Amino acid sequence: MSESVEKILAAAIEHYKAQRYAEAESLCRQLTSLPSPTSRSCFLLGLALGKTNHWPEAGQWLGKAAELDPAAPEVWSELGRAYNALKDYARAADCFRRFIELRPANSFGYWGLGNAYQQLGQHERAVALYGQAVELNAKDAAAWKNMGKALT
């Protein structure tokens, strides 16, 4: 990656961290218009679009990031979140399964997958996954909250 591209990406990251999502989006659009966009620029564009509730396009850019770097767990977790927002729970489940393959000790993947199964009407599977999340991280409030909802 050229030095100028690195500088633009660094500026986009700073805008994103400062919650200036429109500015981050604008810079990422410059980067993704290049002949060979990077996974990082596609990922950051997807994140910025998600923060502004532009989920269909966010999902497209996060999907592109997953194509470019299929071994990046954060891409799969965010793509799963995008599919959840789009109510495409089967695809969300696929993404969270991939995240779990890459990060089996991270509780987020288990409760994310549990949420997708809950929405698909597979309550027993959801409860089991919430249980796995709690086993991995007993302090994971979201896992406990989701398990409580599923059991009531």
Short mmCIF file of C-alpha atoms in Angstrom, two decimals:
data_model
loop_
_atom_site.label_atom_id
_atom_site.label_comp_id
_atom_site.label_asym_id
_atom_site.label_seq_id
_atom_site.Cartn_x
_atom_site.Cartn_y
_atom_site.Cartn_z
CA MET A 1 0.00 0.00 0.00
CA SER A 2 1.41 3.37 -0.95
CA GLU A 3 2.23 5.98 1.65
CA SER A 4 -0.53 8.31 0.42
CA VAL A 5 -3.11 5.52 0.67
CA GLU A 6 -1.89 4.74 4.20
CA LYS A 7 -2.30 8.40 5.16
CA ILE A 8 -5.85 8.54 3.79
CA LEU A 9 -6.74 5.31 5.61
CA ALA A 10 -5.22 6.61 8.86
CA ALA A 11 -7.25 9.82 8.52
CA ALA A 12 -10.41 7.79 7.85
CA ILE A 13 -9.76 5.72 10.97
CA GLU A 14 -9.33 8.87 13.05
CA HIS A 15 -12.59 10.29 11.71
CA TYR A 16 -14.34 7.02 12.50
CA LYS A 17 -12.97 6.91 16.05
CA ALA A 18 -14.13 10.51 16.55
CA GLN A 19 -17.61 9.50 15.34
CA ARG A 20 -17.30 11.63 12.23
CA TYR A 21 -18.78 8.90 10.08
CA ALA A 22 -19.54 11.03 7.00
CA GLU A 23 -15.89 12.10 6.82
CA ALA A 24 -14.69 8.52 7.30
CA GLU A 25 -17.12 7.35 4.62
CA SER A 26 -15.91 10.00 2.17
CA LEU A 27 -12.26 9.03 2.59
CA CYS A 28 -13.04 5.33 2.37
CA ARG A 29 -14.98 5.89 -0.84
CA GLN A 30 -11.81 7.43 -2.31
CA LEU A 31 -9.86 4.35 -1.28
CA THR A 32 -12.42 1.82 -2.49
CA SER A 33 -12.56 3.51 -5.89
CA LEU A 34 -8.91 2.58 -6.49
CA PRO A 35 -8.21 -0.34 -8.85
CA SER A 36 -7.35 -2.69 -5.96
CA PRO A 37 -9.20 -1.64 -2.79
CA THR A 38 -7.94 -3.16 0.43
CA SER A 39 -9.94 -5.21 2.88
CA ARG A 40 -9.30 -2.56 5.53
CA SER A 41 -10.79 0.26 3.45
CA CYS A 42 -13.82 -1.85 2.51
CA PHE A 43 -14.25 -2.88 6.15
CA LEU A 44 -14.03 0.67 7.46
CA LEU A 45 -16.48 1.90 4.81
CA GLY A 46 -18.90 -0.84 5.88
CA LEU A 47 -18.50 0.15 9.53
CA ALA A 48 -19.13 3.83 8.81
CA LEU A 49 -22.20 3.03 6.72
CA GLY A 50 -23.53 0.78 9.47
CA LYS A 51 -23.12 3.54 12.05
CA THR A 52 -25.39 5.71 9.91
CA ASN A 53 -27.90 2.86 9.40
CA HIS A 54 -27.14 2.35 5.72
CA TRP A 55 -27.19 -1.40 6.24
CA PRO A 56 -27.70 -2.66 2.68
CA GLU A 57 -24.60 -0.86 1.42
CA ALA A 58 -22.73 -1.59 4.65
CA GLY A 59 -23.37 -5.29 4.06
CA GLN A 60 -22.04 -5.03 0.51
CA TRP A 61 -18.77 -3.44 1.62
CA LEU A 62 -18.34 -5.78 4.56
CA GLY A 63 -18.95 -8.69 2.18
CA LYS A 64 -16.23 -7.33 -0.11
CA ALA A 65 -13.90 -7.10 2.89
CA ALA A 66 -14.68 -10.75 3.71
CA GLU A 67 -13.85 -11.74 0.12
CA LEU A 68 -10.54 -9.90 0.31
CA ASP A 69 -9.59 -11.20 3.76
CA PRO A 70 -11.62 -14.28 4.74
CA ALA A 71 -9.38 -14.90 7.77
CA ALA A 72 -10.31 -11.61 9.49
CA PRO A 73 -12.71 -12.42 12.35
CA GLU A 74 -13.79 -8.81 12.87
CA VAL A 75 -15.07 -8.70 9.29
CA TRP A 76 -17.28 -11.74 9.89
CA SER A 77 -18.69 -10.40 13.16
CA GLU A 78 -19.58 -7.04 11.59
CA LEU A 79 -21.00 -8.71 8.49
CA GLY A 80 -23.15 -10.83 10.81
CA ARG A 81 -24.35 -7.65 12.55
CA ALA A 82 -25.22 -6.14 9.15
CA TYR A 83 -27.24 -9.21 8.16
CA ASN A 84 -29.02 -9.08 11.52
CA ALA A 85 -29.93 -5.45 10.87
CA LEU A 86 -31.23 -6.49 7.45
CA LYS A 87 -33.21 -9.32 9.08
CA ASP A 88 -31.33 -11.90 7.00
CA TYR A 89 -30.80 -14.19 9.95
CA ALA A 90 -29.66 -17.25 8.00
CA ARG A 91 -26.77 -15.29 6.49
CA ALA A 92 -26.05 -13.70 9.86
CA ALA A 93 -25.77 -17.20 11.32
CA ASP A 94 -23.29 -18.18 8.59
CA CYS A 95 -21.14 -15.16 9.46
CA PHE A 96 -21.17 -15.84 13.20
CA ARG A 97 -20.29 -19.51 12.57
CA ARG A 98 -17.28 -18.34 10.56
CA PHE A 99 -16.35 -15.91 13.34
CA ILE A 100 -16.47 -18.80 15.85
CA GLU A 101 -14.20 -20.88 13.60
CA LEU A 102 -11.68 -18.05 13.66
CA ARG A 103 -12.12 -17.03 17.32
CA PRO A 104 -13.53 -20.02 19.23
CA ALA A 105 -12.71 -18.51 22.64
CA ASN A 106 -14.63 -15.26 22.01
CA SER A 107 -18.10 -15.23 23.56
CA PHE A 108 -19.43 -12.63 21.11
CA GLY A 109 -19.65 -15.14 18.28
CA TYR A 110 -21.72 -17.56 20.34
CA TRP A 111 -24.30 -15.05 21.46
CA GLY A 112 -24.37 -13.48 17.98
CA LEU A 113 -25.10 -16.90 16.52
CA GLY A 114 -27.61 -17.49 19.31
CA ASN A 115 -29.40 -14.27 18.39
CA ALA A 116 -29.63 -15.36 14.76
CA TYR A 117 -31.02 -18.76 15.78
CA GLN A 118 -33.47 -17.06 18.15
CA GLN A 119 -34.78 -14.99 15.24
CA LEU A 120 -35.01 -18.13 13.10
CA GLY A 121 -37.19 -19.75 15.77
CA GLN A 122 -34.52 -22.21 16.90
CA HIS A 123 -34.83 -21.40 20.59
CA GLU A 124 -33.11 -24.49 22.03
CA ARG A 125 -30.05 -23.94 19.85
CA ALA A 126 -30.04 -20.26 20.83
CA VAL A 127 -30.13 -21.07 24.56
CA ALA A 128 -27.31 -23.59 24.14
CA LEU A 129 -25.18 -20.98 22.38
CA TYR A 130 -25.90 -18.37 25.03
CA GLY A 131 -24.79 -20.97 27.57
CA GLN A 132 -21.54 -21.45 25.67
CA ALA A 133 -21.00 -17.69 25.63
CA VAL A 134 -21.49 -17.52 29.40
CA GLU A 135 -19.08 -20.45 29.91
CA LEU A 136 -16.45 -18.58 27.92
CA ASN A 137 -17.06 -15.27 29.67
CA ALA A 138 -19.20 -15.27 32.80
CA LYS A 139 -19.10 -11.45 32.82
CA ASP A 140 -20.62 -11.12 29.34
CA ALA A 141 -23.77 -9.16 30.18
CA ALA A 142 -25.16 -9.47 26.64
CA ALA A 143 -24.97 -13.26 26.78
CA TRP A 144 -26.84 -13.34 30.10
CA LYS A 145 -29.41 -10.84 28.84
CA ASN A 146 -30.03 -12.80 25.65
CA MET A 147 -30.28 -16.07 27.54
CA GLY A 148 -32.82 -14.50 29.90
CA LYS A 149 -34.93 -13.29 26.98
CA ALA A 150 -34.79 -16.70 25.32
CA LEU A 151 -35.89 -18.49 28.49
CA THR A 152 -38.90 -16.27 29.17
#
